[in-house]
PDB file of C-alpha atoms in Angstrom:
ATOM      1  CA  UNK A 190     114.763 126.974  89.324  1.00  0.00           C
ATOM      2  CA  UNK A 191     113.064 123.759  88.300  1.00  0.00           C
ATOM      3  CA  UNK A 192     109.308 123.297  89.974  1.00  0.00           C
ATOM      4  CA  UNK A 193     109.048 120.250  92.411  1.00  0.00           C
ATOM      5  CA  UNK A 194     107.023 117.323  90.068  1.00  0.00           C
ATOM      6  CA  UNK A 195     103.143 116.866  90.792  1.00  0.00           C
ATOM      7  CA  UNK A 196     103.261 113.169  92.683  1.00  0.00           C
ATOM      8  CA  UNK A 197     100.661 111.371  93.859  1.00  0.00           C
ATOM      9  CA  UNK A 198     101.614 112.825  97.795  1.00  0.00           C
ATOM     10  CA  UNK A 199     101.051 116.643  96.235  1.00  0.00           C
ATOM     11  CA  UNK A 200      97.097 115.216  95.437  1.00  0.00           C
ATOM     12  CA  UNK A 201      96.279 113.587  98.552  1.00  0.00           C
ATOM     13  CA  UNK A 202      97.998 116.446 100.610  1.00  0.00           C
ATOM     14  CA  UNK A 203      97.845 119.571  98.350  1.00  0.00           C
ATOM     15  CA  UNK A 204      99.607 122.732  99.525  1.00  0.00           C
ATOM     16  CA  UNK A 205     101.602 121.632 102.116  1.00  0.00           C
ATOM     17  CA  UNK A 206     104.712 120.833 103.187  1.00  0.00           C
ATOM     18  CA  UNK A 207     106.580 117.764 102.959  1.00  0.00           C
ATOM     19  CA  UNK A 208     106.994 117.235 106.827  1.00  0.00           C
ATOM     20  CA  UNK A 209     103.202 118.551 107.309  1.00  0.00           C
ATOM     21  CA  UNK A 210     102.244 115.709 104.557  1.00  0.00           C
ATOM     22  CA  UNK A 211     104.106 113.042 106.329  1.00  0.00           C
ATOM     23  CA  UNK A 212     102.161 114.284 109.918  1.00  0.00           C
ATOM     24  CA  UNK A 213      99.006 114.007 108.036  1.00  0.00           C
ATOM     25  CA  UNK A 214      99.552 110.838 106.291  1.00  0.00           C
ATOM     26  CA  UNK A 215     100.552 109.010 109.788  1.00  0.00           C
ATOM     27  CA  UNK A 216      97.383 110.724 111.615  1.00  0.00           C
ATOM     28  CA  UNK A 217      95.334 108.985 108.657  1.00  0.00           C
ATOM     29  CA  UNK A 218      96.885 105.564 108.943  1.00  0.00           C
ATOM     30  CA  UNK A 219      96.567 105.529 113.270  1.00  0.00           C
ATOM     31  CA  UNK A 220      92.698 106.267 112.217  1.00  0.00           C
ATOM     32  CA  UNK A 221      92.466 103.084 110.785  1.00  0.00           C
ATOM     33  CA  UNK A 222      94.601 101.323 113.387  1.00  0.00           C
ATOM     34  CA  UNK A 223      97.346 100.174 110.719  1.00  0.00           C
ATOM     35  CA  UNK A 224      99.520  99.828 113.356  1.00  0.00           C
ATOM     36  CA  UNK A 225      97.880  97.486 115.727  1.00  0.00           C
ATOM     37  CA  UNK A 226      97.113  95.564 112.655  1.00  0.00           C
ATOM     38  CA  UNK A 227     100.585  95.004 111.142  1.00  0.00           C
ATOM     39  CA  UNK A 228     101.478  93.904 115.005  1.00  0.00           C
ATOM     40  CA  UNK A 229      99.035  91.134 115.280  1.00  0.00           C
ATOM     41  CA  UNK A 230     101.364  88.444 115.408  1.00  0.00           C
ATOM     42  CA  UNK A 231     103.905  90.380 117.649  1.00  0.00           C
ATOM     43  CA  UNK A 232     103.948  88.637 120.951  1.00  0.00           C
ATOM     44  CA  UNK A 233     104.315  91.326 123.127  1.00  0.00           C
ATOM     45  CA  UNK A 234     102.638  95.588 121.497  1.00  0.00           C
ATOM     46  CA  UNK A 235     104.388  98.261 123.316  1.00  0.00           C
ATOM     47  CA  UNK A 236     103.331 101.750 122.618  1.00  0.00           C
ATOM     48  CA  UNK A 237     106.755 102.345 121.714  1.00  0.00           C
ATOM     49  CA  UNK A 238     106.575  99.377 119.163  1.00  0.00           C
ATOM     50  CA  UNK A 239     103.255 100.610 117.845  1.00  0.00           C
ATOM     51  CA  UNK A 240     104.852 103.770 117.690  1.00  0.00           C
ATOM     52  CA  UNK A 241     107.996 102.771 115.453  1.00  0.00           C
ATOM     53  CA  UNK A 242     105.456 100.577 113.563  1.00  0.00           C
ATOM     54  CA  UNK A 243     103.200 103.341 112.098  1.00  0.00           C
ATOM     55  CA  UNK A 244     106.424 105.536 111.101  1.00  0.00           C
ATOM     56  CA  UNK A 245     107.880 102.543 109.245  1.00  0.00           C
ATOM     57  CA  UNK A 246     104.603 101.944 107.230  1.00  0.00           C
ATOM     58  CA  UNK A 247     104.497 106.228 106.837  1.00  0.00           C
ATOM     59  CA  UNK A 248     107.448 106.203 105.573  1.00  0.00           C
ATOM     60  CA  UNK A 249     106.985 103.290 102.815  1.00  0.00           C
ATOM     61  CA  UNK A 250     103.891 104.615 101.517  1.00  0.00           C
ATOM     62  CA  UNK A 251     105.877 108.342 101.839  1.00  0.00           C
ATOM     63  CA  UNK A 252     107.882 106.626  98.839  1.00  0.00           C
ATOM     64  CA  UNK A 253     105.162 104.869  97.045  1.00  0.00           C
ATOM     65  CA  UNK A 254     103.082 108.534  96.886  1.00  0.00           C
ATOM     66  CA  UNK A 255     106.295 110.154  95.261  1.00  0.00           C
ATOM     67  CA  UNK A 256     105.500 108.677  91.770  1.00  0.00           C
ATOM     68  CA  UNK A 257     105.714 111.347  89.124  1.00  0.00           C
ATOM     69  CA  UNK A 258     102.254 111.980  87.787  1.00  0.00           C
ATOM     70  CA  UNK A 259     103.622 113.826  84.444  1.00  0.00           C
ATOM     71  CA  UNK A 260     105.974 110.714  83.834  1.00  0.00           C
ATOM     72  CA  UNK A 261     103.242 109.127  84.580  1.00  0.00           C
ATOM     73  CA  UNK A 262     101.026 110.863  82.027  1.00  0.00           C
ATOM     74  CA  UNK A 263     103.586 110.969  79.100  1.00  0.00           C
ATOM     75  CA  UNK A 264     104.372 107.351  79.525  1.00  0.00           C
ATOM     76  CA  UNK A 265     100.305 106.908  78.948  1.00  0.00           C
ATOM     77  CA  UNK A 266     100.597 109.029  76.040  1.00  0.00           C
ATOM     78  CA  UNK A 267     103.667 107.405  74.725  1.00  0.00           C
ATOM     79  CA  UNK A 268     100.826 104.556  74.332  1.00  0.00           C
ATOM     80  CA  UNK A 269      98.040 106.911  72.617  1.00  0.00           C
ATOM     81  CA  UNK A 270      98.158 106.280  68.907  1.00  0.00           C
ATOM     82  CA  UNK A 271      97.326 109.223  67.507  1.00  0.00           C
ATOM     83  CA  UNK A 272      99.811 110.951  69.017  1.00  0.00           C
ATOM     84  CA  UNK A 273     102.299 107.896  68.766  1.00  0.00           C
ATOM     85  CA  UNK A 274     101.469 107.799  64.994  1.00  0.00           C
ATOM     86  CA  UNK A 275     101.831 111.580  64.449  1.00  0.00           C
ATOM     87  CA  UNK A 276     105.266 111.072  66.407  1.00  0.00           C
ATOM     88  CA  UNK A 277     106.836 108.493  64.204  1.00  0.00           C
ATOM     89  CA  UNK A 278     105.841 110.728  61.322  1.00  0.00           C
ATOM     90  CA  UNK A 279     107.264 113.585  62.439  1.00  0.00           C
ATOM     91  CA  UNK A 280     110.814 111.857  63.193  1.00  0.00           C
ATOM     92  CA  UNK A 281     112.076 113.002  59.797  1.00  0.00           C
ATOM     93  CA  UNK A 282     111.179 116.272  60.054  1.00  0.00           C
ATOM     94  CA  UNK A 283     107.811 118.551  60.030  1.00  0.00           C
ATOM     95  CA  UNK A 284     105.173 120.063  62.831  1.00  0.00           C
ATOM     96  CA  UNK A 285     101.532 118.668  63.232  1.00  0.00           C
ATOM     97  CA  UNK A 286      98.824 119.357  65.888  1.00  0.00           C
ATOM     98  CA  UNK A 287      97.050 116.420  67.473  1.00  0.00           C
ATOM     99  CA  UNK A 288      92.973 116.967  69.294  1.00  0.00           C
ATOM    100  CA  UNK A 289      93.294 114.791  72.191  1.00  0.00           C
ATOM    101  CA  UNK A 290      90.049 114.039  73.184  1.00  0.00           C
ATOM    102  CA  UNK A 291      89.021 113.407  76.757  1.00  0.00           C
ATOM    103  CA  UNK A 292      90.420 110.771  77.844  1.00  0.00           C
ATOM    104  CA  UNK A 293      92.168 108.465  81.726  1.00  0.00           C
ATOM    105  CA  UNK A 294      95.282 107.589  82.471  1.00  0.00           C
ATOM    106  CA  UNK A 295      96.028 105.444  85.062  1.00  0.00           C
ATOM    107  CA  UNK A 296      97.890 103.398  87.025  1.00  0.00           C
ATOM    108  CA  UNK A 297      97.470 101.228  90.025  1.00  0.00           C
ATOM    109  CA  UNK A 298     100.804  99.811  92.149  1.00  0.00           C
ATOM    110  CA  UNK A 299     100.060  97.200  94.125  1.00  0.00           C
ATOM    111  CA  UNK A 300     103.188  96.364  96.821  1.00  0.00           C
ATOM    112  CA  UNK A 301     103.758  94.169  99.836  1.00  0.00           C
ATOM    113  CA  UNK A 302     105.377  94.949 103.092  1.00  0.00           C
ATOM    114  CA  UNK A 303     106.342  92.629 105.839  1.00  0.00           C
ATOM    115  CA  UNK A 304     107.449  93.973 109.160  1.00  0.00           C
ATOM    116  CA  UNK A 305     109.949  92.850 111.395  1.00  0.00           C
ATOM    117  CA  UNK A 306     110.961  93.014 114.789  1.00  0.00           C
ATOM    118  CA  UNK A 307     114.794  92.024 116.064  1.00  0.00           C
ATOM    119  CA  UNK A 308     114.516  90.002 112.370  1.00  0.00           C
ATOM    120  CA  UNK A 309     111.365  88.439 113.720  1.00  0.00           C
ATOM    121  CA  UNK A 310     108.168  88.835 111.310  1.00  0.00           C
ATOM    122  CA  UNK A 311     105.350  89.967 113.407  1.00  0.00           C
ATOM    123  CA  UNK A 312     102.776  91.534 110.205  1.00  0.00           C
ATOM    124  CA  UNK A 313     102.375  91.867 106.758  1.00  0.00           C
ATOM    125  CA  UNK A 314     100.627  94.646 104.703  1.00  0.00           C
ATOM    126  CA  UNK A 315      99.110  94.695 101.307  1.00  0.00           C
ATOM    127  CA  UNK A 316      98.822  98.658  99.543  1.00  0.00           C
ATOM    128  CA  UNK A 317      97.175  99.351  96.802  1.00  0.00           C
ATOM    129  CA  UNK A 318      98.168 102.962  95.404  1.00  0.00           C
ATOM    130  CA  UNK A 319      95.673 103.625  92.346  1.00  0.00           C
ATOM    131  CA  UNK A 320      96.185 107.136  90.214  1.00  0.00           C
ATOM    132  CA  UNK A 321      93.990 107.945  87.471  1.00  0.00           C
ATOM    133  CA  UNK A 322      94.250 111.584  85.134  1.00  0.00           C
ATOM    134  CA  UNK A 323      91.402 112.444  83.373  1.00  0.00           C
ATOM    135  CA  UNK A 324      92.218 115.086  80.549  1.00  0.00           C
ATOM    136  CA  UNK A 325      89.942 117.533  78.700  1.00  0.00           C
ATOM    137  CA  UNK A 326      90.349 117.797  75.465  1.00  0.00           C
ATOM    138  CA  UNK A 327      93.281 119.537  74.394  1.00  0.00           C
ATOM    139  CA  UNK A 328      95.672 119.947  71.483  1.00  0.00           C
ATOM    140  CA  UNK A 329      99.312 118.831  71.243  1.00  0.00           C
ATOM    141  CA  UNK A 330     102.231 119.725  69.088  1.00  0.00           C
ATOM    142  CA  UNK A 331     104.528 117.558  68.168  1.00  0.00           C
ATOM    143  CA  UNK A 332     107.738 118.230  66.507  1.00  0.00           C
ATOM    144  CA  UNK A 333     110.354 115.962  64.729  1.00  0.00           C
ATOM    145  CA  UNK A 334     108.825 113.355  66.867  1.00  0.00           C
ATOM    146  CA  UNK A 335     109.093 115.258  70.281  1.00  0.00           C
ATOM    147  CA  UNK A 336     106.168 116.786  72.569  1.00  0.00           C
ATOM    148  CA  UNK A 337     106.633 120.562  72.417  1.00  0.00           C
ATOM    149  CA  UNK A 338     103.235 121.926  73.222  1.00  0.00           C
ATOM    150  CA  UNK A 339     100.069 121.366  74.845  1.00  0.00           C
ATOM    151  CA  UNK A 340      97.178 123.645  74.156  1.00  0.00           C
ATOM    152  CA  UNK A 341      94.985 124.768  77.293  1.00  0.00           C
ATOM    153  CA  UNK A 342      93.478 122.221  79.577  1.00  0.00           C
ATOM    154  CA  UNK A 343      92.663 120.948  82.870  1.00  0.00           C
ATOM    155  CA  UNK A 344      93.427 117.321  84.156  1.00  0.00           C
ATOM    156  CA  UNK A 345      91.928 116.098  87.259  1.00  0.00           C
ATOM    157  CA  UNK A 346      94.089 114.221  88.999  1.00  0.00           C
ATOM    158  CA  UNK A 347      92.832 111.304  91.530  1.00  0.00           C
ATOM    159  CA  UNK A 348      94.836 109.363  93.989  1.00  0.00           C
ATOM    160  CA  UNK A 349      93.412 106.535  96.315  1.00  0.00           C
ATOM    161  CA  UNK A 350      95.490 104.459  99.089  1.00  0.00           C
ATOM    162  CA  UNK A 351      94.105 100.827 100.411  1.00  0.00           C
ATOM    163  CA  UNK A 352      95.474  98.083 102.356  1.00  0.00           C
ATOM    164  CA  UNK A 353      94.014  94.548 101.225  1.00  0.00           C
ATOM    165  CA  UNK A 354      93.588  93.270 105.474  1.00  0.00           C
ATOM    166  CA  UNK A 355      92.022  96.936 106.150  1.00  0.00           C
ATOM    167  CA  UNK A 356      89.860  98.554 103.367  1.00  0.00           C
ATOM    168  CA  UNK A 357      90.234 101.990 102.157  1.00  0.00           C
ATOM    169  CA  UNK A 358      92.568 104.404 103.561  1.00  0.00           C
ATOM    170  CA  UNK A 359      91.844 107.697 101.951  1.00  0.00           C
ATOM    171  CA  UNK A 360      91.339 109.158  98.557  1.00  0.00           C
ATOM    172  CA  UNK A 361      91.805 112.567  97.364  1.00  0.00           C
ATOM    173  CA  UNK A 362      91.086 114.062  93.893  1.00  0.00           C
ATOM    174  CA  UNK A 363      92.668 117.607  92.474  1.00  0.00           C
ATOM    175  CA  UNK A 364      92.041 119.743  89.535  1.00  0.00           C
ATOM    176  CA  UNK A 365      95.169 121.271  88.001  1.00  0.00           C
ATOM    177  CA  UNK A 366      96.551 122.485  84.420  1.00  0.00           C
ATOM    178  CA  UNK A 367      98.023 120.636  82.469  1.00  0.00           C
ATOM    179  CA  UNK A 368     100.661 123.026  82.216  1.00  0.00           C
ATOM    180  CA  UNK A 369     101.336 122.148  85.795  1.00  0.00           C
ATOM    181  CA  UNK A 370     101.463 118.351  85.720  1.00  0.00           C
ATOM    182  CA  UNK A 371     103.945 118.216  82.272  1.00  0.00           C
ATOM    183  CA  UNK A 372     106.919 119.708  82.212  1.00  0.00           C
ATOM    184  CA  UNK A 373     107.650 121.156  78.536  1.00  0.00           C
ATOM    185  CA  UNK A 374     110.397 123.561  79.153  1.00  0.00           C
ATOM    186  CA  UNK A 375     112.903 120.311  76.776  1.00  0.00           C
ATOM    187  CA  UNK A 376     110.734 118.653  74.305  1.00  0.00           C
ATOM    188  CA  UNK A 377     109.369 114.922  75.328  1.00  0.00           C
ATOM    189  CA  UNK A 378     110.228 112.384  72.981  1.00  0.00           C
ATOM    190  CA  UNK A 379     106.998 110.410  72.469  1.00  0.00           C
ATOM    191  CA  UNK A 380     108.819 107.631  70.860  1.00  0.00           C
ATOM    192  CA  UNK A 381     111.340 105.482  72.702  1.00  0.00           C
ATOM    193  CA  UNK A 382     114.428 103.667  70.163  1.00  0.00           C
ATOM    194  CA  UNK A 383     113.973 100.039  70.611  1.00  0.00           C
ATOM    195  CA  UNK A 384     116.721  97.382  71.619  1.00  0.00           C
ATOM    196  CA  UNK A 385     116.362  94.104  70.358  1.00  0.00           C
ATOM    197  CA  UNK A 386     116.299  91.768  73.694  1.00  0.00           C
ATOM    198  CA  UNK A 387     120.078  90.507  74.168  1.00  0.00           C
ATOM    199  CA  UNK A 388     118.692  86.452  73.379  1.00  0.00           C
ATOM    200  CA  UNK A 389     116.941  87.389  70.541  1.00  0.00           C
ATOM    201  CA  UNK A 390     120.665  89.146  68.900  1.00  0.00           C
ATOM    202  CA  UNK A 391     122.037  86.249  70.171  1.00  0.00           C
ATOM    203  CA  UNK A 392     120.014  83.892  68.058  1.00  0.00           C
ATOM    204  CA  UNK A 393     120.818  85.919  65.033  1.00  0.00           C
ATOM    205  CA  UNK A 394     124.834  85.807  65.240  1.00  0.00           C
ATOM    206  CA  UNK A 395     126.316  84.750  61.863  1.00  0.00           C
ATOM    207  CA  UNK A 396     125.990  80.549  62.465  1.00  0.00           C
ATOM    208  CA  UNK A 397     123.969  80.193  64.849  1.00  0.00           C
ATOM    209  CA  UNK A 398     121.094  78.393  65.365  1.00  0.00           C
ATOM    210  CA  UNK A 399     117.088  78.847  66.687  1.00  0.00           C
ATOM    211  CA  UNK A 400     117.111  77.237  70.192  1.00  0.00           C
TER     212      UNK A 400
END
């Protein structure tokens, strides 16, 4: 059976389950009257309103926190140039080891909800999720271009959540192997095949000429 990814919800609410997660993240967002704030322009605030307003924004920052922190990590590495380097060697064939020294990851998404009521826009909300991974040093193997191994090590693992019109929301941090947060049971290719953009084939047809 394939382990559930490490997300950026399993940080801020470790060892628990989804629905307990969701209970938690709501009791955190009433705390800082998100509601009542995304409602400010609504003429008339029922409880049932401010009700149905808190599980909307739960449930859109629900999504936001599912982000895959070992995509998230490999993507960051896909960037690293040792290990990028050692990668494109390694295409053709052969095996080397790579030190990765300590070193962040991270990643901050930034969206913007508007909330409605009977099609009516009554409140607006600016999130900020920010996730950063800081590694130990560690050693990877990388084979024929591909990920394959990762040496012991721990990555800490920090989530944050803030709205622009409120301030901080909460912020968690969690230690974990990195065993835990990458996946290597398939090799990871560290180097992705790159398409030429469609305009720039375009401009190179037989006869044709630079717009």
């Amino acid at each position: 059976m394939t382990a559930p990814p490490i997300t950026a919800e399993s940080v801020l609410f470790p060892a628990a389950a989804h629905a307990a997660r969701m209970d938690d993240l709501a009791r955190c967002l009433h705390e800082r009257d998100v509601e009542q704030f995304v409602l400010r322009r609504a003429p008339i605030v029922t409880a049932v309103l401010r009700s149905t307003a808190l599980r909307e924004v739960t449930a859109a920052l629900d999504r936001l926190l599912q982000v895959d922190l070992g995509g998230l990590m490999v993507e960051g590495w896909r960037r690293y140039d040792r290990l990028h380097g050692t990668a494109v060697r390694t295409r053709s064939g052969g095996t080397e080891q790579v030190e990765l020294f300590e070193h962040e990851v991270t990643q901050t998404y930034s969206p913007h909800l508007e909330i409605t009521v009977d099609g009516n826009p009554v409140g607006e909300l600016d999130l900020e999720l920010r996730i950063a991974l800081l590694l130990r040093p560690l050693t990877a193997t990388v084979r024929g271009g591909l990920l394959v191994a990762l040496g012991p090590g721990d990555c800490t693992a920090s989530a944050s959540v803030a709205a622009a019109q409120v301030g901080n929301l909460l912020r968690r941090e969690y230690k974990l192997p990195v065993a835990a947060l990458v996946d290597l049971r398939r090799p990871i290719p560290l180097v992705r095949c790159e398409v030429e953009d469609p305009t720039v084939q375009m401009n190179r047809l037989p006869g044709s000429r630079a717009g």
